[in-house]
Coordinates of C-alpha atoms in Angstrom, one line a residue:
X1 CA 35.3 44.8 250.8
X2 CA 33.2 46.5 253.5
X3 CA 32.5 50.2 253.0
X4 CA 35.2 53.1 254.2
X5 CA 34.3 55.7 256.7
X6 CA 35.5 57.9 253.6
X7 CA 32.9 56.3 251.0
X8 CA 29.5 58.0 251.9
X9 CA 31.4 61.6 251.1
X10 CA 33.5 60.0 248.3
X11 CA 30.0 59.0 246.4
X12 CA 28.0 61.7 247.2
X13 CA 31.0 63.7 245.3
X14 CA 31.1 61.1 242.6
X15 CA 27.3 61.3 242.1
X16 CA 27.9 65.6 241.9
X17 CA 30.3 65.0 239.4
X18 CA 28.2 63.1 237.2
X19 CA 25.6 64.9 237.1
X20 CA 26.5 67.3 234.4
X21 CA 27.6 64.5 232.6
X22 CA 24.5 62.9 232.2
X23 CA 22.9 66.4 231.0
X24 CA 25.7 66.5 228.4
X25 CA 24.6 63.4 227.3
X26 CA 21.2 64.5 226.6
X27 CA 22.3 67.4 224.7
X28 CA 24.6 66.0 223.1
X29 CA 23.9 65.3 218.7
X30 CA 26.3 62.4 218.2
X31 CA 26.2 59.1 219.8
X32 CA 29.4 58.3 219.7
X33 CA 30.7 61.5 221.5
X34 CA 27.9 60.8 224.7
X35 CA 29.6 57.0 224.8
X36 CA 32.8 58.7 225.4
X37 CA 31.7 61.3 227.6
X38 CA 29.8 58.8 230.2
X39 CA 33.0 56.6 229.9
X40 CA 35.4 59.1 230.7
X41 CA 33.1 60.3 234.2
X42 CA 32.9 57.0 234.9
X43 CA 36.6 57.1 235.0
X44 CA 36.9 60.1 236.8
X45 CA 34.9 59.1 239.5
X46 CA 36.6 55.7 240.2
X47 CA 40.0 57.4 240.2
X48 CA 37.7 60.2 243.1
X49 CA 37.0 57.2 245.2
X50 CA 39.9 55.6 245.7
X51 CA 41.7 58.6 246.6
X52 CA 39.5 59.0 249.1
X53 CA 39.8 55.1 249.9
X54 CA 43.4 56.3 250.4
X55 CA 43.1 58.9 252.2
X56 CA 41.4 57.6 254.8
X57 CA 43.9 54.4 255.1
X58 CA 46.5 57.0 256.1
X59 CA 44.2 58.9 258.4
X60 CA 43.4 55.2 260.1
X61 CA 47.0 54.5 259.9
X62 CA 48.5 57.7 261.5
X63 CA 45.8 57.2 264.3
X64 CA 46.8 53.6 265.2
X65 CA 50.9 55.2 265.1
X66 CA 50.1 57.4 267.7
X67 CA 48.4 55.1 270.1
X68 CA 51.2 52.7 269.4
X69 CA 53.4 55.5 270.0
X70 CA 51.7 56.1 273.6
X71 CA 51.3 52.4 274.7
X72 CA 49.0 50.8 276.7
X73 CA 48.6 52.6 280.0
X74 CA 51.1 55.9 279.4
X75 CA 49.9 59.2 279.4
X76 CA 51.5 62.7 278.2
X77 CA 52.3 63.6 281.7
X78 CA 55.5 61.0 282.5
X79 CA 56.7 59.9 285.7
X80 CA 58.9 62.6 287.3
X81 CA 61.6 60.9 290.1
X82 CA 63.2 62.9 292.3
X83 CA 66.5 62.2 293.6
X84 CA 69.5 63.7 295.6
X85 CA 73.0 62.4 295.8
X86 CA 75.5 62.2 298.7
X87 CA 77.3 65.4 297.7
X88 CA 74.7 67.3 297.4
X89 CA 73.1 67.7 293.9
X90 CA 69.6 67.0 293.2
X91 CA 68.6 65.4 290.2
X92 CA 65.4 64.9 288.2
X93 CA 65.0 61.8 286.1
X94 CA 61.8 60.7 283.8
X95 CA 60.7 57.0 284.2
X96 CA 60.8 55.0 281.2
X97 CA 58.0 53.0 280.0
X98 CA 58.9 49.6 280.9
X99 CA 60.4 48.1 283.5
X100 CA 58.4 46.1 287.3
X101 CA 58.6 49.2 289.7
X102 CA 57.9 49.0 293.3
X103 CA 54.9 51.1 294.9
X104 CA 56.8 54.0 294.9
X105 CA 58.9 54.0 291.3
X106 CA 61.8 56.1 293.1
X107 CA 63.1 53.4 295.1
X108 CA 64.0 51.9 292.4
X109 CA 66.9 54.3 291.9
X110 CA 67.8 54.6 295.6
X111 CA 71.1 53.2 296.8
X112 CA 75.0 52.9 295.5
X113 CA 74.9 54.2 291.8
X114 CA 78.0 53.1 289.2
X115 CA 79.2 54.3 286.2
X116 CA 78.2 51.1 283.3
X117 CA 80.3 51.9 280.4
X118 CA 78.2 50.6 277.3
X119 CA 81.3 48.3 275.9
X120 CA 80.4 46.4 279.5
X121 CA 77.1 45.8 277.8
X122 CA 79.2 43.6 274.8
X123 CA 79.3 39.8 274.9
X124 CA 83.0 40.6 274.7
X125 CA 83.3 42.7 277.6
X126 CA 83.9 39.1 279.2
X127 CA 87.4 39.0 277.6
X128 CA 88.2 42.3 278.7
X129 CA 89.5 42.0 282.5
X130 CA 88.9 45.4 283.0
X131 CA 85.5 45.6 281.5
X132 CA 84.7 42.3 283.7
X133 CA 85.8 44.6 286.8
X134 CA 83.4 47.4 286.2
X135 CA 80.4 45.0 285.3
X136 CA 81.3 43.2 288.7
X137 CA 81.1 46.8 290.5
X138 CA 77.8 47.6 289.2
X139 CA 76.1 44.3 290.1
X140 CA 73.5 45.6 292.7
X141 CA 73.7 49.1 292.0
X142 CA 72.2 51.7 290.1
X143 CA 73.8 51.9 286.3
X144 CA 74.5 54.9 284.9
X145 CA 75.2 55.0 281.1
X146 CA 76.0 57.3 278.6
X147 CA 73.0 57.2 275.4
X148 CA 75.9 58.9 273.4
X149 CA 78.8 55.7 274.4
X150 CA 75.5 53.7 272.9
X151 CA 74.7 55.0 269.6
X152 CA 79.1 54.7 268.8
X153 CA 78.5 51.5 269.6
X154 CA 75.9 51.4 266.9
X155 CA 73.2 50.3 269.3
X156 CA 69.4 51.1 268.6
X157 CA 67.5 48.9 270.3
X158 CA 66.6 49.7 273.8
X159 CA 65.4 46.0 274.8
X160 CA 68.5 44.9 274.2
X161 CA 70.5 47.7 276.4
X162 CA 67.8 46.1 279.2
X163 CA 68.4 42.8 278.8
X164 CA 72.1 43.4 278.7
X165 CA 72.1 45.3 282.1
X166 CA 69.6 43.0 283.6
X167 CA 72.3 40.2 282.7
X168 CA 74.6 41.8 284.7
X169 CA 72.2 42.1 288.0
X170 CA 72.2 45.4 288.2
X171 CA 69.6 47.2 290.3
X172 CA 68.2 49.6 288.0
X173 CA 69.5 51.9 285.1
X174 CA 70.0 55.7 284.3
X175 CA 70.3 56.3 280.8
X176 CA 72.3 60.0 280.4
X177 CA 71.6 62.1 277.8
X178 CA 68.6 61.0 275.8
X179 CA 67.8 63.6 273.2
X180 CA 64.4 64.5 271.8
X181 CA 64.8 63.0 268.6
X182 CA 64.6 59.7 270.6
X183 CA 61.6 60.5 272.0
X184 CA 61.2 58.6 275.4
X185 CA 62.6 55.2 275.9
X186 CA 59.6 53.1 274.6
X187 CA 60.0 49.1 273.4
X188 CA 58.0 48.4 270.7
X189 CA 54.6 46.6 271.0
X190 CA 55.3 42.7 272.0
X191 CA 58.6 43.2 273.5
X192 CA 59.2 42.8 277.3
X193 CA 61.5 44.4 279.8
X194 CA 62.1 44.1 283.4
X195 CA 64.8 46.3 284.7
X196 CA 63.4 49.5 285.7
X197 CA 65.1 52.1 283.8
X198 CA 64.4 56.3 283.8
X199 CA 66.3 59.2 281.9
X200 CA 68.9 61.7 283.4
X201 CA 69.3 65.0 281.2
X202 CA 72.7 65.7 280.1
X203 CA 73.7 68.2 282.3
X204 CA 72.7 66.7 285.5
X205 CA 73.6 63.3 284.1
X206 CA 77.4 64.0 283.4
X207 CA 77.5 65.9 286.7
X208 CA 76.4 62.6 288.5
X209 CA 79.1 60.9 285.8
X210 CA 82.2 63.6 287.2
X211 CA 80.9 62.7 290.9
X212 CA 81.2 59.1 290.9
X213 CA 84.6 58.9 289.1
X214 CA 86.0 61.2 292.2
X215 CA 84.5 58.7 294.6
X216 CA 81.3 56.2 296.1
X217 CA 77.8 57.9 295.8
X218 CA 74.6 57.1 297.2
X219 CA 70.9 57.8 295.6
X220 CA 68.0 58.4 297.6
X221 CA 64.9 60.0 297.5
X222 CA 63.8 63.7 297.7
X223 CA 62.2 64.3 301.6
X224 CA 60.1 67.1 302.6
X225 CA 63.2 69.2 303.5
X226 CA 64.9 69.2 300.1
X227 CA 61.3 70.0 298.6
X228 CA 61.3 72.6 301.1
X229 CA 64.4 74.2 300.8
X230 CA 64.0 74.1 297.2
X231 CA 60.5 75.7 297.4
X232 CA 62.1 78.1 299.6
X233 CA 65.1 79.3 297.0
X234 CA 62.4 80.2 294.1
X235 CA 60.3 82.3 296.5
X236 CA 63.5 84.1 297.6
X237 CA 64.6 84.3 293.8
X238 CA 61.1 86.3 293.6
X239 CA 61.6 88.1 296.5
X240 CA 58.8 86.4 298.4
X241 CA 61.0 86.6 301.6
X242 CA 57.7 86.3 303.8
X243 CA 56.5 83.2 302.3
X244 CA 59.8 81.5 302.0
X245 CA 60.3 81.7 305.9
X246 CA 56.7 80.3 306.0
X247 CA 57.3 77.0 304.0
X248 CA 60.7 76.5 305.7
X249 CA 59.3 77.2 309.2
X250 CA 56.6 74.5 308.8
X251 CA 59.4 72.0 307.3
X252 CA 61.1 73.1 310.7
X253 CA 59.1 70.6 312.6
X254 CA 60.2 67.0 310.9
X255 CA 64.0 68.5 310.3
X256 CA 66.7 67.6 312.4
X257 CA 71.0 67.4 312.0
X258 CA 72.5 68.9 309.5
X259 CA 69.5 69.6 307.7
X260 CA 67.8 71.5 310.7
X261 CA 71.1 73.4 310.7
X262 CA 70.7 74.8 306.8
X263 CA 66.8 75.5 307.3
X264 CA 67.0 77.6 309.9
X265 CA 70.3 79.5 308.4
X266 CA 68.5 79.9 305.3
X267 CA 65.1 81.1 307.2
X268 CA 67.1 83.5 309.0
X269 CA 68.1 84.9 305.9
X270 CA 64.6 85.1 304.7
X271 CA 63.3 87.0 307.3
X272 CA 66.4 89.6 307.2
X273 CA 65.0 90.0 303.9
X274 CA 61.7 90.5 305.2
X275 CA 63.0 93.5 307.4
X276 CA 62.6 90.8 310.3
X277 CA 66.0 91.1 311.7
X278 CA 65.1 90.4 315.3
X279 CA 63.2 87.5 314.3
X280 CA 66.1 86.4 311.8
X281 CA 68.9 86.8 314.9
X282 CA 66.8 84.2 317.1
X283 CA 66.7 81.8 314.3
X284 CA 70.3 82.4 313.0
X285 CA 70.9 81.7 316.9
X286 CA 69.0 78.7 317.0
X287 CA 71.3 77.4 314.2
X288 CA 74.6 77.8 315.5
X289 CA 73.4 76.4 319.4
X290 CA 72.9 73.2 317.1
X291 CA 76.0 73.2 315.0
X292 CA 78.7 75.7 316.6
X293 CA 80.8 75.3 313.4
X294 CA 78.7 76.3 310.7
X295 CA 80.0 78.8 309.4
X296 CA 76.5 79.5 307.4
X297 CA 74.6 79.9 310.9
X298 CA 77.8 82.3 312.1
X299 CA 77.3 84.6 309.3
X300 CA 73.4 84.6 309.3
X301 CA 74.4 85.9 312.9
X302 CA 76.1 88.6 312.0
X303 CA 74.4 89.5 309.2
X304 CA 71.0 89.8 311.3
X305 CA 73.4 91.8 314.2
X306 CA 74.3 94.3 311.2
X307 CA 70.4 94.8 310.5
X308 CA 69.7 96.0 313.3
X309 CA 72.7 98.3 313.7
X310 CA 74.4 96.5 316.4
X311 CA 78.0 96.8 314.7
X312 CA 79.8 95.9 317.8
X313 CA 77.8 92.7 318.9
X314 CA 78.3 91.6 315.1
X315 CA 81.8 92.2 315.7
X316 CA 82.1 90.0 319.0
X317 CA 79.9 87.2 317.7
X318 CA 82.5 87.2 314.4
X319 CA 85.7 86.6 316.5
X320 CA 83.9 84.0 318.9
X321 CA 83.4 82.0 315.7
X322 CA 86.8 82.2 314.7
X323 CA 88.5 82.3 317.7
X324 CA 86.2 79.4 320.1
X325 CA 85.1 77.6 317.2
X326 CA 87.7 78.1 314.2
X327 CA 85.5 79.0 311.9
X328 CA 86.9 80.4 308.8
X329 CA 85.4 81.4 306.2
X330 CA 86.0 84.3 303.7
X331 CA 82.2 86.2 304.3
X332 CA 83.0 86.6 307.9
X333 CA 86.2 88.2 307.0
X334 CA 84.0 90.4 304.8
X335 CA 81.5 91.3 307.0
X336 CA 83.8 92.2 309.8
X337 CA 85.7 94.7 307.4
X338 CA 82.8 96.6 306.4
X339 CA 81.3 96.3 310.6
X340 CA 84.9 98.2 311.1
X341 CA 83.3 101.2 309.2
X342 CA 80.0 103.3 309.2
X343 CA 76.9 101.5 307.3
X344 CA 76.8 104.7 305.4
X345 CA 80.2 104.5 303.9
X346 CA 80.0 101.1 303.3
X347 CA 76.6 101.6 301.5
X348 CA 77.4 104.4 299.5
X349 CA 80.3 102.4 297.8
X350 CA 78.4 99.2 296.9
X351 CA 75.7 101.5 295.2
X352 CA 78.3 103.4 293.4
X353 CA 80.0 100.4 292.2
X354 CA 76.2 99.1 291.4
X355 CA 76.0 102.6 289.5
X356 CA 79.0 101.5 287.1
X357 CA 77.7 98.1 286.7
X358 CA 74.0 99.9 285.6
X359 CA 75.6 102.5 282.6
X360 CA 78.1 99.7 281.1
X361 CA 74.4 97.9 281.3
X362 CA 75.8 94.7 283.4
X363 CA 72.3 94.5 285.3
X364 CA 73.0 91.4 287.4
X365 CA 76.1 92.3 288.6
X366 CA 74.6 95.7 289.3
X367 CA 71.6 94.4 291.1
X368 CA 74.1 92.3 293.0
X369 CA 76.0 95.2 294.1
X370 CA 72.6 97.1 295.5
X371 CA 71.7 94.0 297.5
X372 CA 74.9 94.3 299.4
X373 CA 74.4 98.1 299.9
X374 CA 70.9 97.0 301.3
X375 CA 72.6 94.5 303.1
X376 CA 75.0 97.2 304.6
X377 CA 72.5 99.4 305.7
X378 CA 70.1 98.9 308.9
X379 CA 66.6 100.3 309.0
X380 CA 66.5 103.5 310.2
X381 CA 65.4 106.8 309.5
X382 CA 68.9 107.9 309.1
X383 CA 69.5 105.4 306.2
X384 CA 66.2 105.8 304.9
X385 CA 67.6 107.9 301.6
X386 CA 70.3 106.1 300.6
X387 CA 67.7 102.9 301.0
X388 CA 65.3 104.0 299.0
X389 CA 68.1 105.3 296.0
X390 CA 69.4 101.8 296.3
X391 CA 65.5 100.0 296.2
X392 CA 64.8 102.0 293.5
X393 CA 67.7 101.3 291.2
X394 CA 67.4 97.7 291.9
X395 CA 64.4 98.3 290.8
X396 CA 65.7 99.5 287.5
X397 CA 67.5 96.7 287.1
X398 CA 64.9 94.2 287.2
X399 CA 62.9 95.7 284.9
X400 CA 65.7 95.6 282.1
X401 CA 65.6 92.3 283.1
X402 CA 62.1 91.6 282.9
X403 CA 61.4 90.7 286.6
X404 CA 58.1 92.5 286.8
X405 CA 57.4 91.1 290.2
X406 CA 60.8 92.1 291.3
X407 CA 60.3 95.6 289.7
X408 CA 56.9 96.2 292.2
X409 CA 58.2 94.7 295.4
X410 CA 61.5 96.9 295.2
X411 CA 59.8 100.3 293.3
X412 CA 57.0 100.0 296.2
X413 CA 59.6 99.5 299.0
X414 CA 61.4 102.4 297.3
X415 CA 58.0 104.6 297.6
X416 CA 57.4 103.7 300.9
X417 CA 60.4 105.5 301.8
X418 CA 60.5 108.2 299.6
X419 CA 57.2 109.2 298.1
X420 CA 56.3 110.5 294.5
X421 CA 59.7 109.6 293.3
X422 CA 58.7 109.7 289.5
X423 CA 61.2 108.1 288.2
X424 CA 60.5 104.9 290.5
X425 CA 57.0 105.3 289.9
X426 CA 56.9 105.0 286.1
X427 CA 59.2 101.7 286.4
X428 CA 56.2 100.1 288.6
X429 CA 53.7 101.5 286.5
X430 CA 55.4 100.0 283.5
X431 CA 55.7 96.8 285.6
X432 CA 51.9 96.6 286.3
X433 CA 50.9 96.9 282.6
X434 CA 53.5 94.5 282.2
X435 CA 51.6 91.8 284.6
X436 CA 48.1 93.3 283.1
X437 CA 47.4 95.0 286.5
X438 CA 46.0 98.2 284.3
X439 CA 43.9 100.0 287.1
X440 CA 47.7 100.2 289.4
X441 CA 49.2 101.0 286.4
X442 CA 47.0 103.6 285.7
X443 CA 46.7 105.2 289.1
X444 CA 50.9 105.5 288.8
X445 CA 50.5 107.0 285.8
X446 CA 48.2 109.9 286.5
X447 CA 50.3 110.1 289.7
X448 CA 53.5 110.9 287.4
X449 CA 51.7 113.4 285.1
X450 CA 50.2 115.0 288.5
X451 CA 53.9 116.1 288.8
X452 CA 55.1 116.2 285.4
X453 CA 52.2 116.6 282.8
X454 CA 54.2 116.5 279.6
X455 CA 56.1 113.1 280.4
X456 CA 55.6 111.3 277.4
X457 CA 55.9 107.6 278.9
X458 CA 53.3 108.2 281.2
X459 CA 50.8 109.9 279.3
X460 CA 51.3 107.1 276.7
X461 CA 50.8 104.5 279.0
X462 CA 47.6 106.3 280.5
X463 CA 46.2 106.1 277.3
X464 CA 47.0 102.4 276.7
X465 CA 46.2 101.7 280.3
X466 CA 42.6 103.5 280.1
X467 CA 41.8 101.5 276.9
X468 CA 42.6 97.6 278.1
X469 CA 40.6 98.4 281.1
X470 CA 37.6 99.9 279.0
X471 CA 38.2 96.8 276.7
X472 CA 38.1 94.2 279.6
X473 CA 35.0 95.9 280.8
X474 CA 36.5 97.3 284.0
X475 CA 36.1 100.4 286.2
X476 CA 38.3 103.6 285.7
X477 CA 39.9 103.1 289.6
X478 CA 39.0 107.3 289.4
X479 CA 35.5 106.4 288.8
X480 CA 32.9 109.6 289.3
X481 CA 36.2 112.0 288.3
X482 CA 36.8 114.1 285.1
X483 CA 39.3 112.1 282.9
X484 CA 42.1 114.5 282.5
X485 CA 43.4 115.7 279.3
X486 CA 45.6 113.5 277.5
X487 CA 48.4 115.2 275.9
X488 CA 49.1 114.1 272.3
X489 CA 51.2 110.9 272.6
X490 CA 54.3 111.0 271.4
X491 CA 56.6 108.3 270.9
X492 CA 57.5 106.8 274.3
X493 CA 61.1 107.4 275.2
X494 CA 62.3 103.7 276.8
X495 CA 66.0 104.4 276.3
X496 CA 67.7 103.5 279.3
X497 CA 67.3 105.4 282.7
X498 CA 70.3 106.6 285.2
X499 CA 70.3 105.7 288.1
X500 CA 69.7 107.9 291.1
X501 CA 72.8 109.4 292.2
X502 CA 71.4 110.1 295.8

């Protein structure tokens, strides 16, 4: 037997062991007693080693189960495909690890997909003339089966799902609904499989399910405008307005049709956002010259016409859509009720209702409601108030909701307008510890106890503040000034804030 990685350690402890054996031995008066002694180590130490003999089997053996369990070639990172359907849903699918793939492993999936049913997978689906239909139907196409239809079945071998589908001719196969205990779809080692096959979460895969049993759909392959106009939503979710009309404006150039139509509708709303509204008007304009029916670009329209205070042209451009181009649509109906009445009414009643929505503690549908007060409202001096009220309970809402980056870019808006507001200053002062931005978030702090010494959430949050940035070796942003006295912390009061009623 040649020696175990685990022997050198296992005889090294043997030999310790015996040791004090042996020196019993020598000590010991009767013969007989010694015998025993030595034979009993002797024992001991043979019973030593071939736990360690065992041990390290196990170790060897777990180490060859997890490259087996990776296979030749795969990695942790798996192949992510990116699809979109013919009405409209994207979809992200992982690529098992089998299967002859093309260049590109998403083509695989692109074209006419087709619900499988797993019974079609039976050698007796032959009998069934209805089960012959649908295996028929999905010859050429993309498969989509259910994992769950599979294990009623009783089915647990994925080479033979393959090979089933592959007997049919079908172009590829989505398997929906593969759970984590399954792991990914792996063969084991030896077995073969061509058909390319990849993995559709639940949610997305039954929502692909729903769509083809109302009608045909097609597969194809996420372009540079999907990944732009997805790229585009999360900044806006963050409130990066500025950088989402960036990425859609340089996805502008390779767009046309329809698709052209929604980038530049959805840019316009981004720049709105970004207090561009002139800028938003020309590419809300630009929209509806190419489409005159989208009701989308009609409403970016208006909505940029509102910005900038020009009720009445909001108002014309409104009844051209309907009237010239029929469109209908229930936002433009909206839009022209509240153009019928003074920005300032219509403001103050969206941030009221937002104010309700805050106390019952219904933060998104608050936030919500301050949007479309914001909405409401052009910039102007005259509006500027009621602006910054609104800013800064959005503000509020975000952070109950943990948006930190939400909680800056609205509190600091908020500011801008109305200055040393302490009530919007301690939200983004909380919101900069919250992101580990303690210099900020010190700076707002001493701003607040400039103006109210004895507030006990600022003063605590000085103190933490001054203490992370001694700790990370950084620069009081006051450098070169007397630290001011911090008043004895008390606990800090985090209980929920009112909204401003301005």
């Amino acid at each position: 037997m040649q020696p175990s990685s685990a022997s050198p350690e296992g005889g090294l402890g043997g030999a310790v062991f015996l040791l004090p054996v042996f020196l019993l031995v020598l000590q010991s008066s009767s013969w007989l007693a010694a015998v025993g002694v030595v034979v009993l180590g002797c024992i001991v130490l043979l019973v030593v080693q071939h736990l360690g003999l065992v041990e390290a089997h196990l170790t060897a053996a777990q180490g060859k189960s997890q490259a087996t369990a990776k296979g030749p070639g795969s990695s942790a990172q798996k192949d992510i495909l990116e699809l979109c359907t013919s009405t409209g849903a994207r979809l992200v699918a992982v690529q098992a690890q089998w299967g002859t793939l093309p260049g590109k492993a998403v083509d695989a999936f692109v074209g006419e997909a087709k619900e499988l049913p797993a019974q079609a997978l039976s050698g007796r689906a032959q009998l069934d003339p209805a089960l012959t239909a649908r295996r028929l139907a999905a010859r050429g196409c993309v498969a989509v089966i259910r994992r769950s239809d599979l294990r009623a079945m009783g089915v647990s071998s994925w080479l033979s799902v393959v090979r089933a589908a592959a007997a049919i001719e079908v172009q590829s196969l989505l398997v929906v609904g593969v759970d984590e205990g399954l792991g990914v779809l792996a063969l084991k080692p030896g077995e073969v499989a061509e058909l390319p096959t990849a993995v559709l979460r639940l949610s997305e895969g039954e929502a692909l399910l729903a769509a083809l049993a109302a009608g045909q759909v097609h597969l194809r392959a996420v372009g540079a405008a999907e990944e732009a106009l997805a790229r585009a939503e999360e900044l806006s979710v963050a409130q990066r307005h500025a950088d989402a009309a960036s990425t859609l404006a340089e996805a502008l150039a390779s767009a046309e049709g329809a698709t052209a139509v929604t980038m530049r509708t959805r840019r316009a709303t981004a720049l709105r956002l970004d207090g561009r509204a002139e800028e938003a008007l020309e590419e809300a304009r630009q929209a509806v010259s190419l489409d005159p029916e989208s009701a989308d670009g009609w409403v970016a329209v208006v909505q940029a016409l509102r910005s900038l205070g020009q009720s009445e042209e909001g108002l014309k451009a409104a009844k051209q859509a309907v009237e010239l181009y029929e469109v209908h649509d229930a936002r433009l109906d909206e839009l022209v009720s509240e153009l019928s009445r003074s920005p300032q009414e219509v403001g103050a009643e969206h941030k009221e209702q937002g104010n309700e929505h805050f106390k019952a503690h219904r933060f998104p549908e608050a936030k919500a409601a301050y949007t479309a007060a914001l909405e409401a409202l052009p910039h102007g001096k005259e509006h500027d108030e009621l602006r910054a009220a609104c800013l800064g309970n959005r503000a509020g809402c975000a952070q109950q909701l943990h948006d930190w980056d939400a909680v800056i870019s609205d509190a600091t808006q908020a500011l801008a307008l109305r200055a040393g507001n302490t009530k919007v200053l301690l939200r983004r002062a909380l919101a900069y510890e919250a992101v580990e931005r303690y210099a900020a978030a010190l700076n707002d702090a001493r701003e607040v106890l400039r103006q109210d010494p004895r507030n006990p959430q600022a003063n605590g949050l000085q103190h933490r503040a001054g203490i992370a940035l001694r700790d990370l070796g950084l620069p009081d942003p006051r450098r070169g000034t007397d630290t001011e006295r911090i008043v004895e912390e008390q606990p800090a009061d985090r209980e929920l804030s009112p909204p401003d009623s301005a």
